[in-house]
């Protein structure tokens, strides 16, 4: 039950204490949890950008509609997904899979051919949105890991993606930003949300049981 307790403890932090830094080892674990997240066909079509530079964090604040958490956080993680699927991207990960597993390099060719047929005929936006959905799973894992480590975080999609992509030069990497995850420690005295009850739909309404 400890994961449930951790998830009850976490909340979308509205005010971080800027004087409290998160130990890099804890941040590394949070990123590792994101790295271990499952993805569709194992393509892992996204990256995490870790930002500690104060000047850069400050520049993101107006892009994130003046959400001060970005500046006050100890570390800011940006989840950025592939802008499209390409033959090379699919072949690169499947090349690694066969190599790491000591398998024949053509082991998965029928499967990757099917993937290429499906993905390479779709438009870039549809493929980006599919990749972004994979990034969201990792984003959730990172939040849960942070909660387990008693590190506060704020899930964020309230920002201008195009502006953030420009600032971080993500287009050059073939990436587009999806979400931001500031990490730090809550400022108990000044966070309006910290003591408010966590509210969800009634559990009985949430679950539809089909027997
Ligand atoms: C994908 C996503 C995007 C969100 N974007 C923001 C945001 O930009 N700024 C913010 O303060 N909270 C943001 N939130 C926080 C939600 O409002 C919050 O998670 C929700 O109200 C539930 O509250 P809790 O996280 O405190 O349990 C976001 C949450 C998610 C999951």
PDB file of C-alpha atoms and ligand atoms in Angstrom:
ATOM      1  CA  UNK A   1       0.000   0.000   0.000  1.00  0.00           C
ATOM      2  CA  UNK A   2       2.961   2.339   0.235  1.00  0.00           C
ATOM      3  CA  UNK A   3       2.562   3.561  -3.356  1.00  0.00           C
ATOM      4  CA  UNK A   4      -1.013   4.600  -2.512  1.00  0.00           C
ATOM      5  CA  UNK A   5       0.252   6.526   0.514  1.00  0.00           C
ATOM      6  CA  UNK A   6       2.881   8.236  -1.644  1.00  0.00           C
ATOM      7  CA  UNK A   7       0.258   9.176  -4.219  1.00  0.00           C
ATOM      8  CA  UNK A   8      -1.967  10.578  -1.479  1.00  0.00           C
ATOM      9  CA  UNK A   9       1.004  12.608  -0.233  1.00  0.00           C
ATOM     10  CA  UNK A  10       1.845  14.123  -3.614  1.00  0.00           C
ATOM     11  CA  UNK A  11       0.007  17.089  -5.023  1.00  0.00           C
ATOM     12  CA  UNK A  12       0.558  19.534  -7.861  1.00  0.00           C
ATOM     13  CA  UNK A  13       2.881  21.823  -5.961  1.00  0.00           C
ATOM     14  CA  UNK A  14       2.051  25.498  -6.458  1.00  0.00           C
ATOM     15  CA  UNK A  15       4.952  26.997  -4.495  1.00  0.00           C
ATOM     16  CA  UNK A  16       8.415  25.541  -4.153  1.00  0.00           C
ATOM     17  CA  UNK A  17      10.974  26.679  -1.602  1.00  0.00           C
ATOM     18  CA  UNK A  18      13.730  27.983  -3.919  1.00  0.00           C
ATOM     19  CA  UNK A  19      16.372  27.538  -1.214  1.00  0.00           C
ATOM     20  CA  UNK A  20      15.892  23.738  -1.115  1.00  0.00           C
ATOM     21  CA  UNK A  21      17.714  21.716  -3.742  1.00  0.00           C
ATOM     22  CA  UNK A  22      16.962  18.108  -4.582  1.00  0.00           C
ATOM     23  CA  UNK A  23      19.910  15.731  -4.282  1.00  0.00           C
ATOM     24  CA  UNK A  24      21.067  14.814  -7.791  1.00  0.00           C
ATOM     25  CA  UNK A  25      20.898  11.097  -6.869  1.00  0.00           C
ATOM     26  CA  UNK A  26      17.157  11.429  -6.270  1.00  0.00           C
ATOM     27  CA  UNK A  27      16.668  13.256  -9.570  1.00  0.00           C
ATOM     28  CA  UNK A  28      18.643  10.497 -11.307  1.00  0.00           C
ATOM     29  CA  UNK A  29      16.238   7.921  -9.820  1.00  0.00           C
ATOM     30  CA  UNK A  30      13.216   9.909 -10.982  1.00  0.00           C
ATOM     31  CA  UNK A  31      14.653  10.025 -14.504  1.00  0.00           C
ATOM     32  CA  UNK A  32      15.459   6.320 -14.324  1.00  0.00           C
ATOM     33  CA  UNK A  33      11.820   5.552 -13.517  1.00  0.00           C
ATOM     34  CA  UNK A  34      10.817   7.521 -16.631  1.00  0.00           C
ATOM     35  CA  UNK A  35      13.470   5.657 -18.633  1.00  0.00           C
ATOM     36  CA  UNK A  36      12.067   2.312 -17.479  1.00  0.00           C
ATOM     37  CA  UNK A  37       8.510   3.163 -18.512  1.00  0.00           C
ATOM     38  CA  UNK A  38       6.989   0.890 -21.129  1.00  0.00           C
ATOM     39  CA  UNK A  39       6.311   2.302 -24.590  1.00  0.00           C
ATOM     40  CA  UNK A  40       4.355   1.116 -27.591  1.00  0.00           C
ATOM     41  CA  UNK A  41       6.507  -1.405 -29.514  1.00  0.00           C
ATOM     42  CA  UNK A  42       9.390  -0.414 -27.218  1.00  0.00           C
ATOM     43  CA  UNK A  43      10.265   2.552 -29.427  1.00  0.00           C
ATOM     44  CA  UNK A  44      10.818   4.885 -26.453  1.00  0.00           C
ATOM     45  CA  UNK A  45      10.059   7.837 -28.728  1.00  0.00           C
ATOM     46  CA  UNK A  46      10.906  10.688 -26.390  1.00  0.00           C
ATOM     47  CA  UNK A  47      13.674  12.220 -24.308  1.00  0.00           C
ATOM     48  CA  UNK A  48      13.883  13.996 -20.982  1.00  0.00           C
ATOM     49  CA  UNK A  49      15.724  17.300 -20.731  1.00  0.00           C
ATOM     50  CA  UNK A  50      16.993  18.154 -17.249  1.00  0.00           C
ATOM     51  CA  UNK A  51      17.398  21.861 -16.494  1.00  0.00           C
ATOM     52  CA  UNK A  52      19.093  23.333 -13.434  1.00  0.00           C
ATOM     53  CA  UNK A  53      20.435  26.547 -14.956  1.00  0.00           C
ATOM     54  CA  UNK A  54      18.629  29.396 -13.182  1.00  0.00           C
ATOM     55  CA  UNK A  55      18.768  31.767 -16.136  1.00  0.00           C
ATOM     56  CA  UNK A  56      17.170  29.151 -18.376  1.00  0.00           C
ATOM     57  CA  UNK A  57      14.510  28.313 -15.766  1.00  0.00           C
ATOM     58  CA  UNK A  58      13.708  32.028 -15.507  1.00  0.00           C
ATOM     59  CA  UNK A  59      13.346  32.228 -19.288  1.00  0.00           C
ATOM     60  CA  UNK A  60      10.798  29.392 -19.217  1.00  0.00           C
ATOM     61  CA  UNK A  61       8.535  31.182 -16.689  1.00  0.00           C
ATOM     62  CA  UNK A  62       6.877  33.527 -19.238  1.00  0.00           C
ATOM     63  CA  UNK A  63       6.634  30.628 -21.709  1.00  0.00           C
ATOM     64  CA  UNK A  64       4.798  28.722 -18.943  1.00  0.00           C
ATOM     65  CA  UNK A  65       2.288  31.545 -18.501  1.00  0.00           C
ATOM     66  CA  UNK A  66       4.213  32.960 -15.546  1.00  0.00           C
ATOM     67  CA  UNK A  67       4.037  29.807 -13.460  1.00  0.00           C
ATOM     68  CA  UNK A  68       6.676  30.601 -10.861  1.00  0.00           C
ATOM     69  CA  UNK A  69       7.213  26.946  -9.952  1.00  0.00           C
ATOM     70  CA  UNK A  70       9.534  26.668 -12.939  1.00  0.00           C
ATOM     71  CA  UNK A  71      11.907  29.288 -11.528  1.00  0.00           C
ATOM     72  CA  UNK A  72      11.665  28.118  -7.910  1.00  0.00           C
ATOM     73  CA  UNK A  73      12.082  24.408  -8.622  1.00  0.00           C
ATOM     74  CA  UNK A  74      15.419  22.791  -7.975  1.00  0.00           C
ATOM     75  CA  UNK A  75      15.332  20.831 -11.249  1.00  0.00           C
ATOM     76  CA  UNK A  76      13.000  21.164 -14.222  1.00  0.00           C
ATOM     77  CA  UNK A  77      12.387  18.139 -16.426  1.00  0.00           C
ATOM     78  CA  UNK A  78      11.004  18.631 -19.930  1.00  0.00           C
ATOM     79  CA  UNK A  79       9.492  15.601 -21.631  1.00  0.00           C
ATOM     80  CA  UNK A  80       9.906  15.937 -25.392  1.00  0.00           C
ATOM     81  CA  UNK A  81       8.630  13.456 -27.976  1.00  0.00           C
ATOM     82  CA  UNK A  82       9.862  12.576 -31.444  1.00  0.00           C
ATOM     83  CA  UNK A  83       8.386  14.903 -34.040  1.00  0.00           C
ATOM     84  CA  UNK A  84       7.756  11.890 -36.291  1.00  0.00           C
ATOM     85  CA  UNK A  85       8.573   8.222 -36.744  1.00  0.00           C
ATOM     86  CA  UNK A  86      11.248   7.445 -39.296  1.00  0.00           C
ATOM     87  CA  UNK A  87      12.781   4.283 -40.681  1.00  0.00           C
ATOM     88  CA  UNK A  88      16.053   5.161 -39.020  1.00  0.00           C
ATOM     89  CA  UNK A  89      14.479   5.706 -35.610  1.00  0.00           C
ATOM     90  CA  UNK A  90      12.692   2.352 -35.751  1.00  0.00           C
ATOM     91  CA  UNK A  91      15.801   0.538 -37.033  1.00  0.00           C
ATOM     92  CA  UNK A  92      18.044   2.116 -34.383  1.00  0.00           C
ATOM     93  CA  UNK A  93      16.117   0.791 -31.402  1.00  0.00           C
ATOM     94  CA  UNK A  94      15.461  -2.598 -32.992  1.00  0.00           C
ATOM     95  CA  UNK A  95      19.159  -2.843 -33.859  1.00  0.00           C
ATOM     96  CA  UNK A  96      19.912  -2.265 -30.177  1.00  0.00           C
ATOM     97  CA  UNK A  97      17.262  -4.765 -29.058  1.00  0.00           C
ATOM     98  CA  UNK A  98      18.712  -7.583 -31.196  1.00  0.00           C
ATOM     99  CA  UNK A  99      22.289  -6.678 -30.230  1.00  0.00           C
ATOM    100  CA  UNK A 100      21.580  -6.457 -26.485  1.00  0.00           C
ATOM    101  CA  UNK A 101      19.683  -9.739 -26.595  1.00  0.00           C
ATOM    102  CA  UNK A 102      22.258 -11.469 -28.773  1.00  0.00           C
ATOM    103  CA  UNK A 103      19.637 -12.210 -31.405  1.00  0.00           C
ATOM    104  CA  UNK A 104      19.854 -12.419 -35.174  1.00  0.00           C
ATOM    105  CA  UNK A 105      19.702  -8.904 -36.572  1.00  0.00           C
ATOM    106  CA  UNK A 106      16.690  -9.826 -38.688  1.00  0.00           C
ATOM    107  CA  UNK A 107      14.784 -11.350 -35.771  1.00  0.00           C
ATOM    108  CA  UNK A 108      12.156  -8.620 -35.734  1.00  0.00           C
ATOM    109  CA  UNK A 109      12.167  -7.581 -39.399  1.00  0.00           C
ATOM    110  CA  UNK A 110       8.609  -8.810 -40.147  1.00  0.00           C
ATOM    111  CA  UNK A 111       7.423  -6.838 -37.105  1.00  0.00           C
ATOM    112  CA  UNK A 112       9.349  -3.646 -37.892  1.00  0.00           C
ATOM    113  CA  UNK A 113       8.168  -3.861 -41.519  1.00  0.00           C
ATOM    114  CA  UNK A 114       4.587  -3.824 -40.209  1.00  0.00           C
ATOM    115  CA  UNK A 115       5.388  -0.876 -37.923  1.00  0.00           C
ATOM    116  CA  UNK A 116       6.976   1.058 -40.788  1.00  0.00           C
ATOM    117  CA  UNK A 117       4.016   0.347 -43.049  1.00  0.00           C
ATOM    118  CA  UNK A 118       1.648   1.699 -40.416  1.00  0.00           C
ATOM    119  CA  UNK A 119       3.651   4.669 -39.119  1.00  0.00           C
ATOM    120  CA  UNK A 120       5.566   5.943 -42.120  1.00  0.00           C
ATOM    121  CA  UNK A 121       2.351   6.403 -44.076  1.00  0.00           C
ATOM    122  CA  UNK A 122       0.780   8.637 -41.427  1.00  0.00           C
ATOM    123  CA  UNK A 123       1.295  12.354 -41.110  1.00  0.00           C
ATOM    124  CA  UNK A 124       3.900  13.737 -38.736  1.00  0.00           C
ATOM    125  CA  UNK A 125       1.355  15.260 -36.357  1.00  0.00           C
ATOM    126  CA  UNK A 126      -0.407  11.934 -35.835  1.00  0.00           C
ATOM    127  CA  UNK A 127       2.910  10.232 -35.181  1.00  0.00           C
ATOM    128  CA  UNK A 128       4.019  12.987 -32.797  1.00  0.00           C
ATOM    129  CA  UNK A 129       0.751  12.630 -30.855  1.00  0.00           C
ATOM    130  CA  UNK A 130       1.306   8.880 -30.600  1.00  0.00           C
ATOM    131  CA  UNK A 131       4.864   9.473 -29.389  1.00  0.00           C
ATOM    132  CA  UNK A 132       3.615  12.100 -26.923  1.00  0.00           C
ATOM    133  CA  UNK A 133       1.208   9.565 -25.416  1.00  0.00           C
ATOM    134  CA  UNK A 134       4.213   7.360 -24.684  1.00  0.00           C
ATOM    135  CA  UNK A 135       5.956  10.313 -23.033  1.00  0.00           C
ATOM    136  CA  UNK A 136       2.930  10.800 -20.765  1.00  0.00           C
ATOM    137  CA  UNK A 137       3.313   7.281 -19.379  1.00  0.00           C
ATOM    138  CA  UNK A 138       6.911   8.046 -18.431  1.00  0.00           C
ATOM    139  CA  UNK A 139       5.808  11.397 -17.037  1.00  0.00           C
ATOM    140  CA  UNK A 140       3.430   9.516 -14.725  1.00  0.00           C
ATOM    141  CA  UNK A 141       6.168   7.119 -13.666  1.00  0.00           C
ATOM    142  CA  UNK A 142       8.450  10.080 -12.867  1.00  0.00           C
ATOM    143  CA  UNK A 143       5.762  11.703 -10.715  1.00  0.00           C
ATOM    144  CA  UNK A 144       5.157   8.473  -8.833  1.00  0.00           C
ATOM    145  CA  UNK A 145       8.895   7.958  -8.294  1.00  0.00           C
ATOM    146  CA  UNK A 146       9.255  11.534  -7.061  1.00  0.00           C
ATOM    147  CA  UNK A 147       6.418  10.927  -4.592  1.00  0.00           C
ATOM    148  CA  UNK A 148       8.091   7.761  -3.335  1.00  0.00           C
ATOM    149  CA  UNK A 149      11.265   9.764  -2.728  1.00  0.00           C
ATOM    150  CA  UNK A 150       9.264  12.546  -1.038  1.00  0.00           C
ATOM    151  CA  UNK A 151      10.277  14.988  -3.743  1.00  0.00           C
ATOM    152  CA  UNK A 152       7.557  17.436  -4.741  1.00  0.00           C
ATOM    153  CA  UNK A 153       6.614  17.974  -8.363  1.00  0.00           C
ATOM    154  CA  UNK A 154       4.128  19.830 -10.542  1.00  0.00           C
ATOM    155  CA  UNK A 155       2.830  18.182 -13.683  1.00  0.00           C
ATOM    156  CA  UNK A 156       2.546  20.923 -16.288  1.00  0.00           C
ATOM    157  CA  UNK A 157       1.142  21.266 -19.740  1.00  0.00           C
ATOM    158  CA  UNK A 158       0.344  24.936 -19.236  1.00  0.00           C
ATOM    159  CA  UNK A 159       3.024  26.370 -21.508  1.00  0.00           C
ATOM    160  CA  UNK A 160       3.556  27.471 -25.085  1.00  0.00           C
ATOM    161  CA  UNK A 161       5.095  24.389 -26.678  1.00  0.00           C
ATOM    162  CA  UNK A 162       6.389  26.177 -29.768  1.00  0.00           C
ATOM    163  CA  UNK A 163       8.178  28.807 -27.690  1.00  0.00           C
ATOM    164  CA  UNK A 164       9.733  26.182 -25.427  1.00  0.00           C
ATOM    165  CA  UNK A 165      10.869  24.160 -28.440  1.00  0.00           C
ATOM    166  CA  UNK A 166      12.527  27.280 -29.793  1.00  0.00           C
ATOM    167  CA  UNK A 167      14.243  28.133 -26.508  1.00  0.00           C
ATOM    168  CA  UNK A 168      15.599  24.612 -26.070  1.00  0.00           C
ATOM    169  CA  UNK A 169      16.382  24.094 -29.772  1.00  0.00           C
ATOM    170  CA  UNK A 170      14.294  20.950 -29.727  1.00  0.00           C
ATOM    171  CA  UNK A 171      13.424  21.057 -33.441  1.00  0.00           C
ATOM    172  CA  UNK A 172      17.083  20.511 -34.231  1.00  0.00           C
ATOM    173  CA  UNK A 173      16.912  17.261 -32.258  1.00  0.00           C
ATOM    174  CA  UNK A 174      13.719  16.183 -34.007  1.00  0.00           C
ATOM    175  CA  UNK A 175      11.785  16.681 -30.773  1.00  0.00           C
ATOM    176  CA  UNK A 176       8.746  18.629 -29.598  1.00  0.00           C
ATOM    177  CA  UNK A 177       7.970  19.417 -25.970  1.00  0.00           C
ATOM    178  CA  UNK A 178       5.061  17.618 -24.348  1.00  0.00           C
ATOM    179  CA  UNK A 179       5.119  18.310 -20.605  1.00  0.00           C
ATOM    180  CA  UNK A 180       7.200  19.986 -17.924  1.00  0.00           C
ATOM    181  CA  UNK A 181       7.913  18.535 -14.475  1.00  0.00           C
ATOM    182  CA  UNK A 182       9.448  20.970 -11.981  1.00  0.00           C
ATOM    183  CA  UNK A 183      10.946  19.146  -8.973  1.00  0.00           C
ATOM    184  CA  UNK A 184      11.728  20.573  -5.563  1.00  0.00           C
ATOM    185  CA  UNK A 185      10.381  20.921  -2.057  1.00  0.00           C
ATOM    186  CA  UNK A 186       7.098  22.534  -1.142  1.00  0.00           C
ATOM    187  CA  UNK A 187       6.998  25.910   0.561  1.00  0.00           C
ATOM    188  CA  UNK A 188       4.439  24.874   3.193  1.00  0.00           C
ATOM    189  CA  UNK A 189       3.831  28.396   4.457  1.00  0.00           C
ATOM    190  CA  UNK A 190       3.092  29.906   1.046  1.00  0.00           C
ATOM    191  CA  UNK A 191       1.489  27.163  -1.013  1.00  0.00           C
ATOM    192  CA  UNK A 192      -2.288  27.668  -1.181  1.00  0.00           C
ATOM    193  CA  UNK A 193      -2.899  24.042  -2.185  1.00  0.00           C
ATOM    194  CA  UNK A 194      -0.751  22.198   0.309  1.00  0.00           C
ATOM    195  CA  UNK A 195      -3.409  21.702   3.002  1.00  0.00           C
ATOM    196  CA  UNK A 196      -6.461  21.373   0.774  1.00  0.00           C
ATOM    197  CA  UNK A 197      -8.157  18.033   0.438  1.00  0.00           C
ATOM    198  CA  UNK A 198      -7.340  15.941  -2.613  1.00  0.00           C
ATOM    199  CA  UNK A 199     -10.557  15.654  -4.605  1.00  0.00           C
ATOM    200  CA  UNK A 200     -11.457  13.002  -7.151  1.00  0.00           C
ATOM    201  CA  UNK A 201     -14.707  11.678  -8.564  1.00  0.00           C
ATOM    202  CA  UNK A 202     -16.261   9.141  -6.176  1.00  0.00           C
ATOM    203  CA  UNK A 203     -14.386   5.856  -6.480  1.00  0.00           C
ATOM    204  CA  UNK A 204     -17.706   4.098  -7.031  1.00  0.00           C
ATOM    205  CA  UNK A 205     -18.327   6.229 -10.135  1.00  0.00           C
ATOM    206  CA  UNK A 206     -14.786   5.825 -11.416  1.00  0.00           C
ATOM    207  CA  UNK A 207     -14.904   2.078 -11.833  1.00  0.00           C
ATOM    208  CA  UNK A 208     -17.216   0.343 -14.253  1.00  0.00           C
ATOM    209  CA  UNK A 209     -17.239  -3.328 -13.465  1.00  0.00           C
ATOM    210  CA  UNK A 210     -18.209  -5.667 -16.238  1.00  0.00           C
ATOM    211  CA  UNK A 211     -18.852  -9.150 -14.878  1.00  0.00           C
TER     212      UNK A 211
HETATM  213  C1  LIG B   1      -1.044  16.616 -17.768  1.00  0.00           C
HETATM  214  C2  LIG B   1      -1.209  17.589 -16.638  1.00  0.00           C
HETATM  215  C3  LIG B   1      -1.023  18.931 -16.858  1.00  0.00           C
HETATM  216  C4  LIG B   1      -1.124  19.847 -15.796  1.00  0.00           C
HETATM  217  N1  LIG B   1      -0.776  21.168 -15.997  1.00  0.00           N
HETATM  218  C5  LIG B   1      -0.661  21.969 -14.897  1.00  0.00           C
HETATM  219  C6  LIG B   1      -0.082  23.249 -15.007  1.00  0.00           C
HETATM  220  O1  LIG B   1       0.316  23.712 -16.081  1.00  0.00           O
HETATM  221  N2  LIG B   1       0.050  23.992 -13.882  1.00  0.00           N
HETATM  222  C7  LIG B   1      -0.353  23.535 -12.645  1.00  0.00           C
HETATM  223  O2  LIG B   1      -0.175  24.249 -11.654  1.00  0.00           O
HETATM  224  N3  LIG B   1      -0.909  22.317 -12.530  1.00  0.00           N
HETATM  225  C8  LIG B   1      -1.061  21.525 -13.613  1.00  0.00           C
HETATM  226  N4  LIG B   1      -1.570  20.271 -13.466  1.00  0.00           N
HETATM  227  C9  LIG B   1      -1.997  19.825 -12.135  1.00  0.00           C
HETATM  228  C10 LIG B   1      -3.469  19.427 -12.037  1.00  0.00           C
HETATM  229  O3  LIG B   1      -4.305  20.546 -11.973  1.00  0.00           O
HETATM  230  C11 LIG B   1      -3.605  18.538 -10.794  1.00  0.00           C
HETATM  231  O4  LIG B   1      -2.788  17.413 -10.974  1.00  0.00           O
HETATM  232  C12 LIG B   1      -5.028  18.084 -10.543  1.00  0.00           C
HETATM  233  O5  LIG B   1      -5.834  19.166 -10.223  1.00  0.00           O
HETATM  234  C13 LIG B   1      -5.085  17.063  -9.419  1.00  0.00           C
HETATM  235  O6  LIG B   1      -4.501  17.541  -8.247  1.00  0.00           O
HETATM  236  P1  LIG B   1      -3.233  16.889  -7.528  1.00  0.00           P
HETATM  237  O7  LIG B   1      -2.180  16.697  -8.586  1.00  0.00           O
HETATM  238  O8  LIG B   1      -2.812  17.943  -6.530  1.00  0.00           O
HETATM  239  O9  LIG B   1      -3.649  15.598  -6.911  1.00  0.00           O
HETATM  240  C14 LIG B   1      -1.497  19.374 -14.516  1.00  0.00           C
HETATM  241  C15 LIG B   1      -1.717  17.997 -14.324  1.00  0.00           C
HETATM  242  C16 LIG B   1      -1.559  17.115 -15.348  1.00  0.00           C
HETATM  243  C17 LIG B   1      -1.722  15.647 -15.081  1.00  0.00           C
END
